[in-house]
């Protein structure tokens, strides 16, 4: 049963940051068990709703807190450090909350934001596995009188198992793209619990089958700007991913500190009585801290740039507006590249502190690296470095993409 949560204008970004910090402490103790047994965090998703965290990007005029991107990044960092699976479940939901302000009608905004304020999570049915390249879509909306019929098959539907609604990327009869936003329990919608990746095992990213699904005309949001016009949407989407990666690095650092203090034994050659006095252990933990916290700092710095860019956008047009948005894309790409590397490096370095016993299945410490390696496959980091270099050396703007 979904928890009803009615947000008020008194809810603030700062308050949600504190709520996310609280939820982080609740997520950590069971994270290993959930990964080992592949337990979808339904209870924590309910708790997240009750705290109102899922409303963070709902604009004030629709009853939400309209958190700044710095506040939003802080929320995602906390969730990522607590359990990156739950954080990733929310990433597509937050993308839609931003997207509605770009392309939705006023009626759709009121309907969707109102549902979120009342507790709904709206996950994605976006990507498809059978197309030639990512970003191509075969799911089709066909005319059915004044309304539509939706058919297709979606994969990587992150968060779909905990969601109340789905937004489905599909083609309109004229070949243009649209989002169909509809209840998950509608006839013809089937969400399969079949995600079996080596990491991020409990993100609820099942396959979604769409068979002759009835879609009302008012549930369809054409997206004429998608992939064609610069906005802040790609940078905001990537900011969430960067925060999740940095959160994984922070989680691995926390486990390294705990294991080094309480479980690790000193190497005989070290000449010390405690592993926490071994100079090589000290060096490893110090290096891990620098790497993880540098990524965290870059994420928050990029979020501050995104806040500045969004604030300036209404007063700009043409090339000036494009360059403004590109600035946030590059700042976030730098943060994502740093967080990408930090999550995997710190996840591996953990074992320099912990020793052979740390590889026992009961500790599940390898989940940090597995989560990092799985999550970082979303967006090839080499293309981010290339885009950053092109921008800095040649002043070439990055591609219009949700991946950069």
mmCIF file of C-alpha atoms in Angstrom:
data_model
loop_
_atom_site.group_PDB
_atom_site.id
_atom_site.type_symbol
_atom_site.label_atom_id
_atom_site.label_comp_id
_atom_site.label_asym_id
_atom_site.label_seq_id
_atom_site.Cartn_x
_atom_site.Cartn_y
_atom_site.Cartn_z
ATOM 1 C CA UNK A 1 0.000 0.000 0.000
ATOM 2 C CA UNK A 2 1.432 3.371 -1.019
ATOM 3 C CA UNK A 3 2.072 5.886 1.734
ATOM 4 C CA UNK A 4 0.228 9.140 1.097
ATOM 5 C CA UNK A 5 2.468 12.145 1.553
ATOM 6 C CA UNK A 6 1.127 15.625 1.077
ATOM 7 C CA UNK A 7 3.933 18.130 0.814
ATOM 8 C CA UNK A 8 3.444 21.748 1.758
ATOM 9 C CA UNK A 9 5.145 24.965 0.815
ATOM 10 C CA UNK A 10 6.882 24.771 4.197
ATOM 11 C CA UNK A 11 8.911 21.785 2.926
ATOM 12 C CA UNK A 12 12.374 22.989 1.944
ATOM 13 C CA UNK A 13 15.411 21.680 0.142
ATOM 14 C CA UNK A 14 17.396 21.972 3.360
ATOM 15 C CA UNK A 15 14.776 19.934 5.177
ATOM 16 C CA UNK A 16 14.939 17.224 2.530
ATOM 17 C CA UNK A 17 18.736 17.161 2.781
ATOM 18 C CA UNK A 18 18.360 16.423 6.490
ATOM 19 C CA UNK A 19 15.744 13.772 5.717
ATOM 20 C CA UNK A 20 18.101 12.132 3.216
ATOM 21 C CA UNK A 21 20.873 12.075 5.830
ATOM 22 C CA UNK A 22 18.475 10.333 8.194
ATOM 23 C CA UNK A 23 17.478 7.818 5.558
ATOM 24 C CA UNK A 24 21.152 7.133 4.798
ATOM 25 C CA UNK A 25 21.668 5.914 8.374
ATOM 26 C CA UNK A 26 18.650 3.633 7.982
ATOM 27 C CA UNK A 27 19.820 2.242 4.643
ATOM 28 C CA UNK A 28 23.394 1.321 5.570
ATOM 29 C CA UNK A 29 22.836 -1.554 8.051
ATOM 30 C CA UNK A 30 20.874 -3.721 5.607
ATOM 31 C CA UNK A 31 22.585 -2.767 2.341
ATOM 32 C CA UNK A 32 24.782 -5.879 2.178
ATOM 33 C CA UNK A 33 21.899 -8.225 2.963
ATOM 34 C CA UNK A 34 19.673 -6.613 0.328
ATOM 35 C CA UNK A 35 22.417 -7.058 -2.247
ATOM 36 C CA UNK A 36 23.227 -10.652 -1.266
ATOM 37 C CA UNK A 37 19.600 -11.766 -1.225
ATOM 38 C CA UNK A 38 18.430 -9.371 -3.938
ATOM 39 C CA UNK A 39 15.785 -7.770 -1.735
ATOM 40 C CA UNK A 40 14.086 -4.844 -3.472
ATOM 41 C CA UNK A 41 13.969 -1.950 -0.943
ATOM 42 C CA UNK A 42 10.191 -1.525 -0.968
ATOM 43 C CA UNK A 43 10.062 -0.525 2.710
ATOM 44 C CA UNK A 44 12.739 2.119 2.267
ATOM 45 C CA UNK A 45 10.941 3.440 -0.804
ATOM 46 C CA UNK A 46 7.864 3.891 1.373
ATOM 47 C CA UNK A 47 9.977 5.625 3.989
ATOM 48 C CA UNK A 48 11.405 7.889 1.289
ATOM 49 C CA UNK A 49 7.871 8.833 0.248
ATOM 50 C CA UNK A 50 6.879 9.524 3.846
ATOM 51 C CA UNK A 51 9.876 11.856 4.218
ATOM 52 C CA UNK A 52 8.909 13.638 0.995
ATOM 53 C CA UNK A 53 12.352 13.211 -0.561
ATOM 54 C CA UNK A 54 10.827 12.243 -3.913
ATOM 55 C CA UNK A 55 9.243 15.724 -4.168
ATOM 56 C CA UNK A 56 12.590 17.572 -4.174
ATOM 57 C CA UNK A 57 12.346 18.972 -7.725
ATOM 58 C CA UNK A 58 8.622 19.754 -7.747
ATOM 59 C CA UNK A 59 8.352 23.526 -8.386
ATOM 60 C CA UNK A 60 6.936 25.746 -5.674
ATOM 61 C CA UNK A 61 3.989 26.839 -7.795
ATOM 62 C CA UNK A 62 2.820 23.223 -7.800
ATOM 63 C CA UNK A 63 3.189 22.759 -4.055
ATOM 64 C CA UNK A 64 6.744 21.422 -3.988
ATOM 65 C CA UNK A 65 9.979 22.514 -2.302
ATOM 66 C CA UNK A 66 11.839 23.327 -5.562
ATOM 67 C CA UNK A 67 15.186 22.301 -4.109
ATOM 68 C CA UNK A 68 18.259 23.921 -5.620
ATOM 69 C CA UNK A 69 20.571 21.641 -7.573
ATOM 70 C CA UNK A 70 23.144 21.894 -4.803
ATOM 71 C CA UNK A 71 20.496 20.634 -2.382
ATOM 72 C CA UNK A 72 19.395 17.983 -4.867
ATOM 73 C CA UNK A 73 22.973 16.776 -5.383
ATOM 74 C CA UNK A 74 23.443 16.588 -1.615
ATOM 75 C CA UNK A 75 20.280 14.484 -1.330
ATOM 76 C CA UNK A 76 21.488 12.083 -4.030
ATOM 77 C CA UNK A 77 24.948 11.866 -2.446
ATOM 78 C CA UNK A 78 23.388 10.833 0.860
ATOM 79 C CA UNK A 79 21.145 8.247 -0.776
ATOM 80 C CA UNK A 80 23.995 6.960 -2.929
ATOM 81 C CA UNK A 81 26.174 6.480 0.140
ATOM 82 C CA UNK A 82 23.321 4.746 1.959
ATOM 83 C CA UNK A 83 22.278 2.443 -0.870
ATOM 84 C CA UNK A 84 22.978 3.422 -4.495
ATOM 85 C CA UNK A 85 20.183 1.112 -5.624
ATOM 86 C CA UNK A 86 17.519 3.282 -4.023
ATOM 87 C CA UNK A 87 19.236 6.421 -5.277
ATOM 88 C CA UNK A 88 19.239 5.090 -8.827
ATOM 89 C CA UNK A 89 15.577 4.126 -8.541
ATOM 90 C CA UNK A 90 14.799 7.814 -8.100
ATOM 91 C CA UNK A 91 17.049 9.195 -10.849
ATOM 92 C CA UNK A 92 14.532 8.723 -13.717
ATOM 93 C CA UNK A 93 11.737 10.071 -11.513
ATOM 94 C CA UNK A 94 13.675 13.287 -10.975
ATOM 95 C CA UNK A 95 14.448 13.556 -14.708
ATOM 96 C CA UNK A 96 10.721 13.641 -15.416
ATOM 97 C CA UNK A 97 10.082 16.309 -12.783
ATOM 98 C CA UNK A 98 12.497 18.563 -14.690
ATOM 99 C CA UNK A 99 11.229 17.509 -18.105
ATOM 100 C CA UNK A 100 7.637 18.440 -17.336
ATOM 101 C CA UNK A 101 8.608 22.108 -17.125
ATOM 102 C CA UNK A 102 10.095 21.954 -20.624
ATOM 103 C CA UNK A 103 7.412 20.169 -22.616
ATOM 104 C CA UNK A 104 4.258 19.394 -20.625
ATOM 105 C CA UNK A 105 0.964 21.208 -20.842
ATOM 106 C CA UNK A 106 -0.229 23.015 -17.749
ATOM 107 C CA UNK A 107 -2.858 20.336 -17.179
ATOM 108 C CA UNK A 108 -0.264 17.561 -17.340
ATOM 109 C CA UNK A 109 2.041 19.416 -14.970
ATOM 110 C CA UNK A 110 -0.704 19.826 -12.424
ATOM 111 C CA UNK A 111 -1.698 16.194 -12.734
ATOM 112 C CA UNK A 112 1.827 14.754 -12.496
ATOM 113 C CA UNK A 113 3.170 17.103 -9.835
ATOM 114 C CA UNK A 114 -0.003 16.620 -7.835
ATOM 115 C CA UNK A 115 0.431 12.846 -7.964
ATOM 116 C CA UNK A 116 4.030 13.194 -6.734
ATOM 117 C CA UNK A 117 3.026 15.494 -3.891
ATOM 118 C CA UNK A 118 0.522 12.816 -2.890
ATOM 119 C CA UNK A 119 3.204 10.128 -2.791
ATOM 120 C CA UNK A 120 3.620 8.865 -6.343
ATOM 121 C CA UNK A 121 6.931 7.821 -7.863
ATOM 122 C CA UNK A 122 7.009 7.953 -11.666
ATOM 123 C CA UNK A 123 9.669 5.638 -13.065
ATOM 124 C CA UNK A 124 10.851 5.216 -16.622
ATOM 125 C CA UNK A 125 10.183 2.767 -19.404
ATOM 126 C CA UNK A 126 12.632 4.419 -21.731
ATOM 127 C CA UNK A 127 15.520 2.379 -23.143
ATOM 128 C CA UNK A 128 15.245 -0.495 -25.582
ATOM 129 C CA UNK A 129 17.753 -3.310 -25.987
ATOM 130 C CA UNK A 130 16.948 -4.520 -29.490
ATOM 131 C CA UNK A 131 17.617 -1.252 -31.356
ATOM 132 C CA UNK A 132 20.890 -0.661 -33.225
ATOM 133 C CA UNK A 133 22.169 1.977 -30.779
ATOM 134 C CA UNK A 134 21.019 3.372 -27.427
ATOM 135 C CA UNK A 135 18.645 6.272 -27.990
ATOM 136 C CA UNK A 136 16.670 4.590 -30.764
ATOM 137 C CA UNK A 137 13.079 3.541 -30.073
ATOM 138 C CA UNK A 138 10.590 1.136 -31.584
ATOM 139 C CA UNK A 139 7.739 1.494 -29.052
ATOM 140 C CA UNK A 140 4.791 2.897 -30.976
ATOM 141 C CA UNK A 141 1.710 4.975 -30.257
ATOM 142 C CA UNK A 142 -0.987 4.210 -32.819
ATOM 143 C CA UNK A 143 -4.184 6.201 -33.204
ATOM 144 C CA UNK A 144 -7.237 4.631 -31.590
ATOM 145 C CA UNK A 145 -10.095 7.028 -32.236
ATOM 146 C CA UNK A 146 -9.373 10.223 -30.329
ATOM 147 C CA UNK A 147 -6.808 8.409 -28.185
ATOM 148 C CA UNK A 148 -3.934 5.966 -28.676
ATOM 149 C CA UNK A 149 -2.790 2.377 -28.402
ATOM 150 C CA UNK A 150 0.737 1.752 -27.106
ATOM 151 C CA UNK A 151 2.843 -1.292 -27.998
ATOM 152 C CA UNK A 152 6.479 -2.010 -27.258
ATOM 153 C CA UNK A 153 9.097 -3.656 -25.073
ATOM 154 C CA UNK A 154 11.357 -1.700 -22.755
ATOM 155 C CA UNK A 155 14.469 -2.721 -20.854
ATOM 156 C CA UNK A 156 16.493 -1.134 -17.985
ATOM 157 C CA UNK A 157 13.262 0.298 -16.553
ATOM 158 C CA UNK A 158 14.944 1.625 -13.421
ATOM 159 C CA UNK A 159 12.657 2.006 -10.431
ATOM 160 C CA UNK A 160 9.701 0.429 -12.194
ATOM 161 C CA UNK A 161 9.085 -2.144 -9.452
ATOM 162 C CA UNK A 162 8.492 0.519 -6.785
ATOM 163 C CA UNK A 163 6.739 2.999 -9.076
ATOM 164 C CA UNK A 164 3.102 4.018 -9.258
ATOM 165 C CA UNK A 165 3.324 5.407 -12.791
ATOM 166 C CA UNK A 166 5.620 5.013 -15.783
ATOM 167 C CA UNK A 167 6.743 7.403 -18.467
ATOM 168 C CA UNK A 168 7.296 5.614 -21.752
ATOM 169 C CA UNK A 169 9.391 7.002 -24.595
ATOM 170 C CA UNK A 170 7.677 6.116 -27.852
ATOM 171 C CA UNK A 171 6.984 7.226 -31.389
ATOM 172 C CA UNK A 172 3.872 9.063 -32.523
ATOM 173 C CA UNK A 173 2.226 8.053 -35.799
ATOM 174 C CA UNK A 174 4.136 10.826 -37.627
ATOM 175 C CA UNK A 175 7.485 9.435 -36.414
ATOM 176 C CA UNK A 176 8.156 12.144 -33.831
ATOM 177 C CA UNK A 177 8.808 11.253 -30.202
ATOM 178 C CA UNK A 178 6.621 11.581 -27.134
ATOM 179 C CA UNK A 179 6.350 10.420 -23.560
ATOM 180 C CA UNK A 180 3.247 8.501 -22.543
ATOM 181 C CA UNK A 181 2.713 8.940 -18.788
ATOM 182 C CA UNK A 182 0.351 6.345 -17.368
ATOM 183 C CA UNK A 183 -0.425 4.223 -14.304
ATOM 184 C CA UNK A 184 1.720 1.119 -13.965
ATOM 185 C CA UNK A 185 -1.322 -1.052 -13.236
ATOM 186 C CA UNK A 186 -3.100 -0.255 -16.497
ATOM 187 C CA UNK A 187 -4.250 -3.225 -18.586
ATOM 188 C CA UNK A 188 -1.567 -4.312 -21.031
ATOM 189 C CA UNK A 189 1.359 -3.122 -18.881
ATOM 190 C CA UNK A 190 3.518 -5.889 -17.444
ATOM 191 C CA UNK A 191 6.676 -5.164 -15.446
ATOM 192 C CA UNK A 192 9.008 -8.143 -15.078
ATOM 193 C CA UNK A 193 11.430 -8.539 -12.190
ATOM 194 C CA UNK A 194 14.196 -9.857 -14.449
ATOM 195 C CA UNK A 195 17.188 -7.548 -13.938
ATOM 196 C CA UNK A 196 20.211 -9.779 -13.225
ATOM 197 C CA UNK A 197 23.204 -7.448 -13.478
ATOM 198 C CA UNK A 198 26.283 -8.160 -11.365
ATOM 199 C CA UNK A 199 25.791 -4.904 -9.470
ATOM 200 C CA UNK A 200 22.997 -2.458 -8.659
ATOM 201 C CA UNK A 201 21.038 -5.649 -8.144
ATOM 202 C CA UNK A 202 18.000 -4.101 -6.446
ATOM 203 C CA UNK A 203 17.213 -1.065 -8.590
ATOM 204 C CA UNK A 204 13.917 -2.584 -9.731
ATOM 205 C CA UNK A 205 15.066 -2.277 -13.343
ATOM 206 C CA UNK A 206 12.826 -4.859 -14.937
ATOM 207 C CA UNK A 207 11.678 -5.332 -18.504
ATOM 208 C CA UNK A 208 8.340 -3.624 -19.260
ATOM 209 C CA UNK A 209 5.987 -5.207 -21.760
ATOM 210 C CA UNK A 210 3.411 -2.917 -23.390
ATOM 211 C CA UNK A 211 0.648 -4.707 -25.282
ATOM 212 C CA UNK A 212 -2.309 -2.796 -26.710
ATOM 213 C CA UNK A 213 -2.196 -0.336 -23.814
ATOM 214 C CA UNK A 214 -4.912 2.306 -23.979
ATOM 215 C CA UNK A 215 -3.480 5.811 -23.658
ATOM 216 C CA UNK A 216 -5.608 8.952 -23.457
ATOM 217 C CA UNK A 217 -4.552 11.911 -25.568
ATOM 218 C CA UNK A 218 -3.980 14.012 -22.438
ATOM 219 C CA UNK A 219 -1.482 11.395 -21.186
ATOM 220 C CA UNK A 220 0.829 12.010 -24.143
ATOM 221 C CA UNK A 221 3.597 14.598 -23.933
ATOM 222 C CA UNK A 222 5.295 15.346 -27.280
ATOM 223 C CA UNK A 223 9.003 16.114 -26.791
ATOM 224 C CA UNK A 224 9.970 18.241 -29.812
ATOM 225 C CA UNK A 225 13.044 19.651 -28.060
ATOM 226 C CA UNK A 226 14.482 16.268 -27.104
ATOM 227 C CA UNK A 227 17.897 15.828 -28.730
ATOM 228 C CA UNK A 228 17.473 19.015 -30.763
ATOM 229 C CA UNK A 229 17.565 22.003 -28.431
ATOM 230 C CA UNK A 230 19.902 22.709 -25.542
ATOM 231 C CA UNK A 231 18.479 22.845 -22.055
ATOM 232 C CA UNK A 232 19.578 22.005 -18.536
ATOM 233 C CA UNK A 233 17.905 18.595 -18.674
ATOM 234 C CA UNK A 234 20.946 16.535 -19.673
ATOM 235 C CA UNK A 235 23.197 18.163 -17.090
ATOM 236 C CA UNK A 236 20.603 17.667 -14.346
ATOM 237 C CA UNK A 237 20.200 13.999 -15.293
ATOM 238 C CA UNK A 238 23.958 13.432 -15.300
ATOM 239 C CA UNK A 239 24.334 15.301 -12.011
ATOM 240 C CA UNK A 240 22.211 12.643 -10.330
ATOM 241 C CA UNK A 241 24.349 9.871 -11.835
ATOM 242 C CA UNK A 242 27.534 11.629 -10.697
ATOM 243 C CA UNK A 243 26.178 11.979 -7.175
ATOM 244 C CA UNK A 244 25.319 8.271 -7.081
ATOM 245 C CA UNK A 245 28.865 7.341 -8.151
ATOM 246 C CA UNK A 246 30.404 9.685 -5.587
ATOM 247 C CA UNK A 247 28.060 8.208 -2.986
ATOM 248 C CA UNK A 248 29.342 4.717 -3.799
ATOM 249 C CA UNK A 249 32.909 5.937 -3.233
ATOM 250 C CA UNK A 250 31.898 7.420 0.131
ATOM 251 C CA UNK A 251 30.182 4.174 1.126
ATOM 252 C CA UNK A 252 33.293 2.141 0.264
ATOM 253 C CA UNK A 253 35.417 4.585 2.269
ATOM 254 C CA UNK A 254 33.109 4.205 5.276
ATOM 255 C CA UNK A 255 33.380 0.416 5.099
ATOM 256 C CA UNK A 256 37.158 0.595 4.773
ATOM 257 C CA UNK A 257 37.380 2.745 7.901
ATOM 258 C CA UNK A 258 35.070 0.442 9.824
ATOM 259 C CA UNK A 259 36.897 -2.710 8.777
ATOM 260 C CA UNK A 260 40.310 -1.174 9.417
ATOM 261 C CA UNK A 261 39.310 -0.125 12.917
ATOM 262 C CA UNK A 262 37.340 -3.135 14.024
ATOM 263 C CA UNK A 263 38.158 -6.247 11.988
ATOM 264 C CA UNK A 264 41.480 -6.047 10.131
ATOM 265 C CA UNK A 265 44.569 -7.734 11.563
ATOM 266 C CA UNK A 266 48.042 -6.189 11.247
ATOM 267 C CA UNK A 267 50.579 -7.714 8.861
ATOM 268 C CA UNK A 268 53.336 -9.349 10.854
ATOM 269 C CA UNK A 269 56.032 -7.339 9.048
ATOM 270 C CA UNK A 270 54.366 -4.063 10.013
ATOM 271 C CA UNK A 271 55.683 -4.207 13.579
ATOM 272 C CA UNK A 272 52.457 -2.732 14.962
ATOM 273 C CA UNK A 273 49.744 -4.191 17.133
ATOM 274 C CA UNK A 274 46.764 -2.777 15.222
ATOM 275 C CA UNK A 275 46.033 -2.660 11.514
ATOM 276 C CA UNK A 276 44.947 0.935 12.035
ATOM 277 C CA UNK A 277 48.575 1.788 12.899
ATOM 278 C CA UNK A 278 50.040 0.136 9.792
ATOM 279 C CA UNK A 279 51.543 2.952 7.663
ATOM 280 C CA UNK A 280 50.357 1.323 4.440
ATOM 281 C CA UNK A 281 46.822 1.021 5.747
ATOM 282 C CA UNK A 282 46.952 4.646 6.833
ATOM 283 C CA UNK A 283 48.211 5.649 3.394
ATOM 284 C CA UNK A 284 45.465 3.668 1.636
ATOM 285 C CA UNK A 285 42.651 5.136 3.727
ATOM 286 C CA UNK A 286 44.069 8.631 3.334
ATOM 287 C CA UNK A 287 44.241 8.244 -0.433
ATOM 288 C CA UNK A 288 40.735 6.792 -0.576
ATOM 289 C CA UNK A 289 39.416 9.743 1.403
ATOM 290 C CA UNK A 290 41.033 12.265 -0.923
ATOM 291 C CA UNK A 291 39.673 10.517 -4.026
ATOM 292 C CA UNK A 292 36.124 10.126 -2.671
ATOM 293 C CA UNK A 293 35.842 13.605 -1.197
ATOM 294 C CA UNK A 294 37.323 15.231 -4.291
ATOM 295 C CA UNK A 295 34.576 13.588 -6.344
ATOM 296 C CA UNK A 296 31.986 14.742 -3.819
ATOM 297 C CA UNK A 297 33.317 18.306 -4.010
ATOM 298 C CA UNK A 298 33.225 18.313 -7.813
ATOM 299 C CA UNK A 299 29.622 17.085 -7.778
ATOM 300 C CA UNK A 300 28.566 19.915 -5.473
ATOM 301 C CA UNK A 301 30.603 22.440 -7.480
ATOM 302 C CA UNK A 302 28.938 21.308 -10.711
ATOM 303 C CA UNK A 303 25.539 21.572 -9.011
ATOM 304 C CA UNK A 304 26.315 25.193 -8.120
ATOM 305 C CA UNK A 305 27.161 25.900 -11.780
ATOM 306 C CA UNK A 306 23.873 24.289 -12.827
ATOM 307 C CA UNK A 307 21.982 26.541 -10.393
ATOM 308 C CA UNK A 308 23.674 29.599 -11.926
ATOM 309 C CA UNK A 309 22.960 28.436 -15.487
ATOM 310 C CA UNK A 310 19.275 27.762 -14.825
ATOM 311 C CA UNK A 311 18.878 31.145 -13.128
ATOM 312 C CA UNK A 312 20.490 32.944 -16.085
ATOM 313 C CA UNK A 313 18.699 31.026 -18.863
ATOM 314 C CA UNK A 314 15.456 33.091 -19.073
ATOM 315 C CA UNK A 315 17.411 36.255 -19.848
ATOM 316 C CA UNK A 316 19.475 34.720 -22.672
ATOM 317 C CA UNK A 317 18.769 33.800 -26.285
ATOM 318 C CA UNK A 318 20.556 32.243 -29.222
ATOM 319 C CA UNK A 319 24.273 31.518 -28.947
ATOM 320 C CA UNK A 320 24.535 33.066 -25.479
ATOM 321 C CA UNK A 321 21.864 30.703 -24.185
ATOM 322 C CA UNK A 322 23.547 27.700 -25.810
ATOM 323 C CA UNK A 323 26.912 28.598 -24.298
ATOM 324 C CA UNK A 324 25.249 29.050 -20.915
ATOM 325 C CA UNK A 325 23.761 25.559 -20.991
ATOM 326 C CA UNK A 326 27.006 24.100 -22.346
ATOM 327 C CA UNK A 327 28.841 25.469 -19.323
ATOM 328 C CA UNK A 328 26.713 23.359 -17.012
ATOM 329 C CA UNK A 329 27.086 20.292 -19.227
ATOM 330 C CA UNK A 330 30.877 20.548 -19.067
ATOM 331 C CA UNK A 331 30.939 21.152 -15.306
ATOM 332 C CA UNK A 332 28.741 18.115 -14.732
ATOM 333 C CA UNK A 333 30.782 16.018 -17.198
ATOM 334 C CA UNK A 334 33.907 16.812 -15.178
ATOM 335 C CA UNK A 335 32.153 15.789 -11.972
ATOM 336 C CA UNK A 336 30.766 12.608 -13.534
ATOM 337 C CA UNK A 337 34.174 11.595 -14.886
ATOM 338 C CA UNK A 338 35.755 12.127 -11.476
ATOM 339 C CA UNK A 339 32.968 10.287 -9.662
ATOM 340 C CA UNK A 340 33.086 7.465 -12.220
ATOM 341 C CA UNK A 341 36.762 6.822 -11.487
ATOM 342 C CA UNK A 342 36.445 7.434 -7.749
ATOM 343 C CA UNK A 343 33.678 4.886 -7.280
ATOM 344 C CA UNK A 344 35.623 2.100 -8.943
ATOM 345 C CA UNK A 345 39.026 2.992 -7.510
ATOM 346 C CA UNK A 346 37.881 3.372 -3.917
ATOM 347 C CA UNK A 347 35.728 0.252 -4.250
ATOM 348 C CA UNK A 348 38.873 -1.690 -5.210
ATOM 349 C CA UNK A 349 41.244 0.003 -2.745
ATOM 350 C CA UNK A 350 38.994 -1.067 0.115
ATOM 351 C CA UNK A 351 40.643 -4.501 -0.045
ATOM 352 C CA UNK A 352 44.094 -3.016 0.583
ATOM 353 C CA UNK A 353 42.825 -2.129 4.038
ATOM 354 C CA UNK A 354 40.696 -5.145 4.750
ATOM 355 C CA UNK A 355 42.794 -8.193 3.890
ATOM 356 C CA UNK A 356 41.806 -11.690 2.782
ATOM 357 C CA UNK A 357 39.007 -12.210 5.296
ATOM 358 C CA UNK A 358 37.193 -9.212 3.871
ATOM 359 C CA UNK A 359 36.423 -11.231 0.749
ATOM 360 C CA UNK A 360 34.096 -13.492 2.731
ATOM 361 C CA UNK A 361 30.628 -13.478 1.221
ATOM 362 C CA UNK A 362 29.003 -12.448 4.519
ATOM 363 C CA UNK A 363 30.625 -9.007 4.372
ATOM 364 C CA UNK A 364 29.657 -8.413 0.720
ATOM 365 C CA UNK A 365 32.281 -5.675 0.450
ATOM 366 C CA UNK A 366 32.717 -6.314 -3.245
ATOM 367 C CA UNK A 367 29.240 -4.822 -3.809
ATOM 368 C CA UNK A 368 30.744 -1.331 -3.875
ATOM 369 C CA UNK A 369 32.939 -2.108 -6.892
ATOM 370 C CA UNK A 370 30.168 -4.147 -8.545
ATOM 371 C CA UNK A 371 27.690 -1.307 -8.017
ATOM 372 C CA UNK A 372 30.190 1.195 -9.378
ATOM 373 C CA UNK A 373 31.171 -0.849 -12.414
ATOM 374 C CA UNK A 374 27.528 -1.564 -13.251
ATOM 375 C CA UNK A 375 26.328 2.007 -12.788
ATOM 376 C CA UNK A 376 29.240 3.575 -14.684
ATOM 377 C CA UNK A 377 28.448 1.575 -17.819
ATOM 378 C CA UNK A 378 25.461 3.881 -18.403
ATOM 379 C CA UNK A 379 27.569 6.567 -20.044
ATOM 380 C CA UNK A 380 31.022 5.950 -21.613
ATOM 381 C CA UNK A 381 33.323 8.237 -19.656
ATOM 382 C CA UNK A 382 35.754 8.509 -22.569
ATOM 383 C CA UNK A 383 33.187 10.602 -24.426
ATOM 384 C CA UNK A 384 32.950 12.946 -21.455
ATOM 385 C CA UNK A 385 36.711 13.497 -21.431
ATOM 386 C CA UNK A 386 36.598 14.113 -25.186
ATOM 387 C CA UNK A 387 33.769 16.643 -24.822
ATOM 388 C CA UNK A 388 35.625 18.423 -22.014
ATOM 389 C CA UNK A 389 38.813 18.595 -24.082
ATOM 390 C CA UNK A 390 36.977 19.848 -27.165
ATOM 391 C CA UNK A 391 35.314 22.563 -25.115
ATOM 392 C CA UNK A 392 38.494 23.735 -23.388
ATOM 393 C CA UNK A 393 40.810 23.589 -26.397
ATOM 394 C CA UNK A 394 38.519 24.437 -29.294
ATOM 395 C CA UNK A 395 35.493 26.058 -27.621
ATOM 396 C CA UNK A 396 33.332 23.414 -29.280
ATOM 397 C CA UNK A 397 30.046 22.910 -27.488
ATOM 398 C CA UNK A 398 29.245 19.388 -26.263
ATOM 399 C CA UNK A 399 26.647 17.333 -28.125
ATOM 400 C CA UNK A 400 23.001 17.828 -27.252
ATOM 401 C CA UNK A 401 22.512 14.673 -25.243
ATOM 402 C CA UNK A 402 21.349 13.390 -21.884
ATOM 403 C CA UNK A 403 24.653 11.466 -21.782
ATOM 404 C CA UNK A 404 26.942 14.525 -21.640
#
